[in-house]
CSV table of C-alpha atoms in Angstrom, one decimal:
chain,number,residue,atom,x,y,z
T,1,MET,CA,3.3,-5.7,-5.4
T,2,THR,CA,3.2,-8.5,-2.9
T,3,LEU,CA,5.8,-8.8,-0.2
T,4,ALA,CA,7.3,-12.3,0.5
T,5,VAL,CA,6.7,-12.0,4.2
T,6,GLN,CA,4.1,-13.3,6.7
T,7,VAL,CA,2.9,-11.2,9.6
T,8,PRO,CA,2.2,-13.3,12.7
T,9,ASP,CA,-1.1,-12.7,14.4
T,10,GLU,CA,0.6,-11.6,17.6
T,11,LEU,CA,2.0,-8.5,15.7
T,12,SER,CA,-1.5,-7.1,15.2
T,13,ALA,CA,-2.1,-4.1,17.4
T,14,ARG,CA,-5.3,-5.1,19.1
T,15,VAL,CA,-5.9,-1.9,21.2
T,16,PRO,CA,-4.8,1.7,20.9
T,17,ALA,CA,-1.4,2.7,22.3
T,18,GLU,CA,-2.9,4.7,25.2
T,19,GLN,CA,-4.7,1.5,26.5
T,20,ARG,CA,-1.5,-0.5,26.7
T,21,GLY,CA,-0.2,0.9,30.0
T,22,PRO,CA,-0.7,3.7,32.5
T,23,GLY,CA,0.4,7.2,31.6
T,24,LEU,CA,0.6,6.4,27.8
T,25,ASP,CA,-0.7,8.7,25.1
T,26,ARG,CA,-1.6,7.8,21.5
T,27,ASP,CA,1.9,8.9,20.5
T,28,ALA,CA,3.4,5.9,22.4
T,29,VAL,CA,4.1,3.9,19.2
T,30,ARG,CA,7.3,3.1,17.5
T,31,LEU,CA,8.7,4.8,14.4
T,32,LEU,CA,10.6,2.9,11.7
T,33,VAL,CA,12.6,5.3,9.5
T,34,SER,CA,13.8,4.3,6.1
T,35,ARG,CA,16.2,6.6,4.2
T,36,GLY,CA,16.5,4.6,1.0
T,37,THR,CA,17.5,1.2,2.2
T,38,SER,CA,19.1,2.5,5.4
T,39,VAL,CA,16.9,1.8,8.4
T,40,SER,CA,16.8,3.2,12.0
T,41,HIS,CA,14.5,2.6,14.9
T,42,HIS,CA,12.9,5.3,17.1
T,43,ALA,CA,10.0,6.2,19.3
T,44,PHE,CA,7.3,8.3,17.4
T,45,VAL,CA,7.9,11.2,19.7
T,46,GLU,CA,11.3,11.5,18.1
T,47,LEU,CA,9.7,12.4,14.8
T,48,PRO,CA,10.7,16.1,15.0
T,49,GLY,CA,14.3,15.0,15.0
T,50,GLN,CA,13.8,13.1,11.8
T,51,LEU,CA,12.6,16.2,9.9
T,52,ARG,CA,14.1,19.6,9.4
T,53,ALA,CA,13.1,23.2,9.2
T,54,GLY,CA,11.4,23.9,5.9
T,55,ASP,CA,9.8,20.4,5.6
T,56,LEU,CA,6.1,20.2,5.0
T,57,LEU,CA,3.7,17.6,6.3
T,58,VAL,CA,0.5,17.1,4.2
T,59,VAL,CA,-2.3,16.0,6.5
T,60,ASN,CA,-5.8,14.7,5.9
T,61,THR,CA,-8.5,16.5,7.8
T,62,SER,CA,-11.3,14.0,7.1
T,63,SER,CA,-13.1,12.9,10.2
T,64,THR,CA,-14.0,9.3,10.9
T,65,LEU,CA,-17.6,8.2,10.8
T,66,ALA,CA,-19.4,5.7,13.0
T,67,ALA,CA,-20.0,3.9,9.8
T,68,ALA,CA,-21.2,0.5,10.9
T,69,VAL,CA,-24.9,0.0,11.6
T,70,ASP,CA,-26.9,-3.2,12.3
T,71,GLY,CA,-29.8,-4.0,10.0
T,72,ARG,CA,-31.9,-6.9,8.7
T,73,VAL,CA,-32.6,-8.3,5.3
T,74,GLY,CA,-35.8,-10.2,5.8
T,75,TYR,CA,-35.1,-12.2,9.0
T,76,ALA,CA,-31.3,-12.3,8.5
T,77,ARG,CA,-29.1,-10.0,10.5
T,78,VAL,CA,-26.6,-7.9,8.5
T,79,VAL,CA,-24.1,-5.1,9.3
T,80,VAL,CA,-24.2,-2.2,6.9
T,81,HIS,CA,-20.9,-0.4,6.3
T,82,PHE,CA,-21.6,3.1,5.0
T,83,SER,CA,-18.7,4.0,2.7
T,84,THR,CA,-19.1,7.1,0.5
T,85,LEU,CA,-21.7,9.9,0.0
T,86,GLY,CA,-22.5,10.3,-3.7
T,87,ASP,CA,-23.3,13.6,-5.5
T,88,ASP,CA,-26.9,12.5,-5.9
T,89,GLY,CA,-27.5,11.8,-2.2
T,90,ARG,CA,-27.1,8.0,-2.5
T,91,TRP,CA,-24.5,6.2,-0.3
T,92,ALA,CA,-22.1,3.5,-1.3
T,93,VAL,CA,-22.5,0.7,1.2
T,94,GLU,CA,-21.2,-2.8,1.9
T,95,LEU,CA,-23.4,-5.5,3.5
T,96,ARG,CA,-21.6,-7.9,5.7
T,97,ASP,CA,-22.6,-10.7,8.0
T,98,PRO,CA,-22.0,-10.5,11.8
T,99,ASP,CA,-19.5,-13.2,12.9
T,100,GLY,CA,-20.8,-13.5,16.5
T,101,ARG,CA,-17.6,-12.0,17.9
T,102,GLY,CA,-18.4,-8.3,17.5
T,103,THR,CA,-16.9,-8.1,14.0
T,104,THR,CA,-18.0,-9.1,10.5
T,105,ARG,CA,-17.3,-11.4,7.6
T,106,VAL,CA,-17.9,-11.3,3.9
T,107,ARG,CA,-21.5,-11.6,2.7
T,108,ALA,CA,-22.0,-13.4,-0.6
T,109,GLY,CA,-22.8,-10.9,-3.3
T,110,GLY,CA,-25.8,-8.6,-3.5
T,111,VAL,CA,-28.9,-8.2,-5.7
T,112,ALA,CA,-30.4,-5.0,-7.0
T,113,GLY,CA,-33.6,-4.2,-5.1
T,114,THR,CA,-32.5,-5.8,-1.9
T,115,ARG,CA,-34.1,-3.9,1.0
T,116,VAL,CA,-32.4,-3.5,4.4
T,117,ARG,CA,-34.3,-2.4,7.5
T,118,LEU,CA,-32.3,-0.1,9.7
T,119,PRO,CA,-32.8,1.2,13.3
T,120,GLY,CA,-35.2,4.1,14.0
T,121,GLY,CA,-37.5,3.3,11.1
T,122,ALA,CA,-34.9,4.0,8.4
T,123,GLY,CA,-34.1,1.7,5.5
T,124,LEU,CA,-32.2,1.4,2.3
T,125,VAL,CA,-32.5,-0.2,-1.1
T,126,LEU,CA,-29.5,-1.5,-3.1
T,127,GLU,CA,-29.7,0.0,-6.6
T,128,GLU,CA,-26.5,-0.8,-8.6
T,129,PRO,CA,-22.9,-1.9,-8.0
T,130,LEU,CA,-20.4,0.8,-7.5
T,131,ALA,CA,-18.2,-0.8,-10.1
T,132,VAL,CA,-18.9,-3.1,-13.0
T,133,GLY,CA,-18.0,-6.6,-11.9
T,134,GLY,CA,-17.5,-5.5,-8.3
T,135,PRO,CA,-20.3,-6.8,-6.2
T,136,ARG,CA,-18.9,-5.7,-2.8
T,137,LEU,CA,-20.0,-2.1,-2.7
T,138,TRP,CA,-23.4,-0.9,-3.9
T,139,TRP,CA,-25.0,2.5,-4.4
T,140,ALA,CA,-28.0,2.5,-2.1
T,141,ARG,CA,-31.0,4.9,-1.8
T,142,VAL,CA,-31.4,5.6,2.0
T,143,ASP,CA,-34.8,6.4,3.5
T,144,GLY,CA,-33.7,8.7,6.3
T,145,GLN,CA,-30.9,11.1,7.2
T,146,VAL,CA,-27.6,9.1,7.3
T,147,PRO,CA,-25.6,11.5,9.5
T,148,ALA,CA,-28.3,11.4,12.2
T,149,LEU,CA,-28.6,7.6,11.8
T,150,LEU,CA,-24.8,7.2,12.3
T,151,ARG,CA,-24.7,9.5,15.3
T,152,GLU,CA,-27.6,7.6,16.9
T,153,TYR,CA,-27.0,4.0,16.0
T,154,GLY,CA,-23.5,3.7,14.3
T,155,ARG,CA,-20.2,2.5,15.6
T,156,PRO,CA,-16.7,2.6,14.1
T,157,ILE,CA,-16.0,-0.2,11.6
T,158,ARG,CA,-13.9,-2.8,13.4
T,159,TYR,CA,-12.0,-5.8,12.1
T,160,ALA,CA,-11.3,-9.1,13.7
T,161,TYR,CA,-7.7,-8.4,14.7
T,162,THR,CA,-8.9,-5.8,17.2
T,163,GLU,CA,-9.8,-6.8,20.8
T,164,ARG,CA,-13.0,-4.9,21.4
T,165,ASP,CA,-15.2,-2.1,20.3
T,166,GLN,CA,-13.9,1.4,20.9
T,167,PRO,CA,-15.6,4.8,21.1
T,168,LEU,CA,-15.5,7.0,18.0
T,169,SER,CA,-13.1,9.4,19.7
T,170,VAL,CA,-10.4,6.7,19.5
T,171,TYR,CA,-10.7,6.8,15.7
T,172,GLN,CA,-10.5,10.6,15.3
T,173,THR,CA,-7.2,12.2,14.5
T,174,VAL,CA,-5.9,15.5,15.9
T,175,PHE,CA,-6.4,17.0,12.4
T,176,ALA,CA,-10.0,15.8,11.9
T,177,LEU,CA,-12.6,18.5,11.0
T,178,PRO,CA,-16.3,17.6,10.5
T,179,SER,CA,-17.9,18.1,7.1
T,180,ARG,CA,-21.1,20.2,6.8
T,181,ASP,CA,-22.8,17.5,4.6
T,182,GLY,CA,-22.1,14.7,7.1
T,183,ALA,CA,-19.6,13.0,4.8
T,184,GLY,CA,-16.4,11.7,6.3
T,185,SER,CA,-14.1,8.7,6.2
T,186,ALA,CA,-15.6,5.2,6.7
T,187,GLU,CA,-12.2,4.1,8.1
T,188,MET,CA,-9.8,6.3,10.0
T,189,PRO,CA,-6.9,8.0,8.1
T,190,SER,CA,-4.7,6.1,10.6
T,191,ALA,CA,-1.2,7.3,9.7
T,192,SER,CA,-2.0,10.6,11.6
T,193,ARG,CA,-3.5,8.9,14.6
T,194,PRO,CA,-0.3,9.0,16.7
T,195,PHE,CA,0.0,12.8,16.5
T,196,THR,CA,-0.9,14.8,19.6
T,197,ALA,CA,-1.4,18.6,20.0
T,198,ARG,CA,1.9,18.6,21.9
T,199,LEU,CA,3.9,17.0,19.1
T,200,VAL,CA,2.3,19.2,16.5
T,201,ALA,CA,3.4,22.3,18.5
T,202,GLU,CA,6.9,20.9,18.7
T,203,LEU,CA,7.1,20.3,15.0
T,204,VAL,CA,5.9,23.9,14.3
T,205,SER,CA,8.4,25.3,16.8
T,206,ARG,CA,11.2,23.5,14.8
T,207,GLY,CA,10.0,25.1,11.5
T,208,VAL,CA,8.0,22.1,10.1
T,209,GLN,CA,4.9,23.3,8.3
T,210,PHE,CA,1.5,21.7,7.7
T,211,ALA,CA,-0.7,21.7,4.7
T,212,PRO,CA,-4.3,20.4,5.2
T,213,VAL,CA,-6.1,18.4,2.5
T,214,ARG,CA,-9.1,16.3,2.6
T,215,LEU,CA,-9.9,12.8,1.3
T,216,HIS,CA,-12.8,10.8,2.6
T,217,THR,CA,-11.7,7.2,2.7
T,218,GLY,CA,-14.2,4.5,1.6
T,219,VAL,CA,-14.6,1.0,3.1
T,220,ALA,CA,-11.4,-1.0,2.5
T,221,SER,CA,-11.4,-4.4,1.0
T,222,ALA,CA,-10.2,-6.3,4.0
T,223,GLU,CA,-10.2,-9.7,2.4
T,224,ALA,CA,-9.4,-9.2,-1.3
T,225,HIS,CA,-7.1,-6.1,-1.1
T,226,GLU,CA,-8.8,-4.5,-4.1
T,227,PRO,CA,-7.4,-1.2,-5.5
T,228,PRO,CA,-9.0,1.9,-4.0
T,229,TYR,CA,-12.3,3.0,-5.5
T,230,PRO,CA,-13.0,6.7,-6.5
T,231,GLU,CA,-13.0,8.9,-3.4
T,232,ARG,CA,-14.0,12.5,-2.7
T,233,PHE,CA,-11.1,14.9,-2.1
T,234,ALA,CA,-10.2,18.6,-1.8
T,235,VAL,CA,-6.9,20.4,-1.9
T,236,PRO,CA,-7.5,24.1,-0.9
T,237,GLU,CA,-5.8,27.0,-2.7
T,238,ALA,CA,-3.8,27.9,0.4
T,239,SER,CA,-2.4,24.3,0.7
T,240,ALA,CA,-1.6,24.2,-3.0
T,241,ARG,CA,0.3,27.5,-2.7
T,242,LEU,CA,2.2,26.3,0.4
T,243,ILE,CA,3.2,23.0,-1.2
T,244,ASN,CA,4.5,24.7,-4.3
T,245,ALA,CA,6.4,27.3,-2.2
T,246,VAL,CA,8.1,24.6,-0.1
T,247,ARG,CA,9.1,22.6,-3.2
T,248,ALA,CA,10.5,25.8,-4.8
T,249,GLY,CA,12.5,26.6,-1.6
T,250,GLY,CA,14.1,23.1,-1.4
T,251,GLY,CA,12.0,21.7,1.4
T,252,ARG,CA,10.6,18.2,1.4
T,253,VAL,CA,6.9,17.4,1.0
T,254,VAL,CA,6.1,14.5,3.3
T,255,ALA,CA,2.5,13.0,3.1
T,256,VAL,CA,1.0,11.7,6.3
T,257,GLY,CA,-0.8,8.7,5.0
T,258,THR,CA,-1.6,7.1,1.7
T,259,THR,CA,-4.8,9.2,1.6
T,260,ALA,CA,-2.8,12.4,1.7
T,261,VAL,CA,-0.7,11.1,-1.2
T,262,ARG,CA,-3.8,10.3,-3.3
T,263,ALA,CA,-5.2,13.8,-2.6
T,264,VAL,CA,-2.2,15.9,-3.4
T,265,GLU,CA,-1.1,13.8,-6.4
T,266,SER,CA,-4.6,14.1,-7.8
T,267,ALA,CA,-4.2,17.9,-7.7
T,268,ALA,CA,-0.7,17.9,-9.3
T,269,GLY,CA,-0.3,18.5,-13.0
T,270,PRO,CA,2.3,16.8,-15.3
T,271,ASP,CA,4.5,19.8,-14.5
T,272,GLY,CA,4.5,19.0,-10.8
T,273,VAL,CA,2.6,22.1,-9.9
T,274,VAL,CA,-0.2,21.6,-7.4
T,275,ARG,CA,-3.4,23.5,-8.1
T,276,ALA,CA,-6.5,23.8,-5.9
T,277,ALA,CA,-8.8,20.9,-6.8
T,278,GLY,CA,-11.7,18.9,-5.5
T,279,GLY,CA,-14.3,16.4,-6.5
T,280,TRP,CA,-13.7,12.7,-7.1
T,281,THR,CA,-10.4,11.0,-7.8
T,282,ASP,CA,-9.8,7.6,-9.3
T,283,LEU,CA,-6.0,8.0,-9.2
T,284,VAL,CA,-4.1,4.9,-8.3
T,285,VAL,CA,-0.5,5.7,-7.5
T,286,THR,CA,1.8,2.9,-8.8
T,287,PRO,CA,5.5,2.7,-9.6
T,288,ALA,CA,4.6,3.1,-13.3
T,289,ARG,CA,2.8,6.3,-12.7
T,290,GLY,CA,5.2,7.5,-10.0
T,291,VAL,CA,4.8,10.6,-7.8
T,292,ARG,CA,5.0,14.2,-8.9
T,293,VAL,CA,5.0,16.1,-5.6
T,294,VAL,CA,5.6,13.8,-2.7
T,295,ASP,CA,9.2,13.3,-1.5
T,296,GLY,CA,8.4,11.2,1.6
T,297,LEU,CA,5.6,9.3,3.3
T,298,LEU,CA,4.6,8.6,6.9
T,299,THR,CA,2.4,5.5,6.9
T,300,GLY,CA,1.3,2.5,8.9
T,301,LEU,CA,2.5,-1.0,8.2
T,302,HIS,CA,0.4,-2.7,5.5
T,303,GLU,CA,-0.6,-6.3,4.9
T,304,PRO,CA,1.9,-8.0,2.5
T,305,GLU,CA,-0.9,-8.2,-0.2
T,306,ALA,CA,-2.2,-4.7,0.3
T,307,SER,CA,-2.6,-2.6,-2.9
T,308,HIS,CA,-1.3,0.4,-0.9
T,309,LEU,CA,2.2,-1.2,-1.2
T,310,LEU,CA,2.4,-0.1,-4.8
T,311,MET,CA,2.1,3.5,-3.6
T,312,LEU,CA,4.9,3.0,-1.1
T,313,GLU,CA,7.0,1.5,-3.9
T,314,ALA,CA,6.3,4.5,-6.1
T,315,VAL,CA,7.5,6.9,-3.3
T,316,ALA,CA,10.5,4.9,-2.0
T,317,GLY,CA,11.4,2.1,-4.3
T,318,ARG,CA,11.0,-1.7,-4.0
T,319,ALA,CA,14.3,-2.2,-2.2
T,320,ALA,CA,13.5,0.2,0.5
T,321,ILE,CA,10.1,-1.4,1.2
T,322,ASP,CA,11.6,-4.9,1.3
T,323,ARG,CA,14.3,-3.8,3.7
T,324,GLY,CA,12.0,-1.8,5.9
T,325,TYR,CA,9.4,-4.6,6.2
T,326,GLY,CA,12.1,-7.1,6.9
T,327,GLU,CA,13.4,-4.9,9.8
T,328,ALA,CA,9.8,-4.3,11.0
T,329,LEU,CA,9.3,-8.0,11.3
T,330,ARG,CA,12.6,-8.7,12.9
T,331,GLU,CA,12.1,-5.9,15.5
T,332,ARG,CA,8.5,-7.0,16.1
T,333,TYR,CA,6.7,-3.8,15.1
T,334,LEU,CA,2.9,-3.8,15.4
T,335,TRP,CA,0.6,-3.7,12.4
T,336,HIS,CA,-2.8,-2.1,11.5
T,337,GLU,CA,-4.5,1.2,12.5
T,338,PHE,CA,-3.4,1.1,16.2
T,339,GLY,CA,0.1,-0.1,15.4
T,340,ASP,CA,3.5,1.5,14.7
T,341,VAL,CA,4.4,3.8,11.8
T,342,HIS,CA,7.0,3.9,9.0
T,343,LEU,CA,8.6,7.1,7.7
T,344,LEU,CA,9.9,6.8,4.2
T,345,LEU,CA,12.4,9.5,3.1
T,346,PRO,CA,14.7,9.8,0.1
T,347,ASP,CA,18.2,8.3,0.4
T,348,GLY,CA,20.8,10.9,1.6
T,349,SER,CA,18.0,13.3,2.3
T,350,GLY,CA,19.9,16.2,3.8
T,351,THR,CA,21.0,16.5,7.4
T,352,GLU,CA,21.6,13.5,9.5
T,353,PRO,CA,18.8,12.5,11.9
T,354,HIS,CA,19.1,13.4,15.5
T,355,THR,CA,19.9,10.2,17.2
T,356,GLU,CA,20.7,11.2,20.8
T,357,HIS,CA,17.5,9.5,22.0
T,358,CYS,CA,17.3,6.8,19.3
T,359,SER,CA,16.2,3.4,20.7
T,360,ARG,CA,15.6,0.0,19.4
T,361,ASN,CA,12.7,-0.6,21.8
């Protein structure tokens, strides 16, 4: 799916919401709500009024890694993006060239046996491509402890539309939990970034429940918009039981982010029952495959060529996506991980939303 729209550069969110003015928190973003093809405009803090008691939010607890590390191939400077920890201890990595502006650009290909010198005396060797015919990501054998390397020398992966480097804390969500093995997400599960502890408490007080899952996101294909590679996930038994109970009771299952969709749909059988599961998932949710569990989705605004749009279409339908993105452009919503968010719900999904504070800001 490709949207017939163009997103102007000025609609890229260049800094986090809390840095755009005094007294702001990370929840100071806008919320576009699509119920089928009906669209309304809100502040994100009005999210509780868009949900109802008995609804369930599925949230990703993966923490974000400081996954970008400077290195050298011979005399050439490179930036290594650490993507995914493999079962055999190797890491999937992407080598990129520094662009002189604090971000990176695509580096031409890779060759097995390439050695990269890393800070602190560490190093890595490229061994084989992650996917046949896909030279962007490579499995690499790392000489050194990667979690310690990232803590000491890493920084969050940053793309050119952002204004400056940010501390790792800016890229952690309120739901993030560290993994014992040092794995995590190479890029922030950004749909849950606007949540604050205060907003979570308000949602709970209104009868909205939360089901934690985990999916460690790999390094995105910022230029080519490739489909997602296999990623590590886990759906705990308690979350599986809660999701099934909510569905049986007539509540709605709303995934917070495309990563949560991928995790929970990977644990769902053809009968729509979610069972505890974990390991690797290569599931790509498309309109042809459809969704078995998820009724709604809270997500950011994606590039018009992004592969994630197929997942959005699977959840809400093409007409809803076309209408929502047209409205987002008209109302000048902000894109990317520090930008505004989009709540996709079924058409005629129960009670009418609370609109006493609705704004078109």
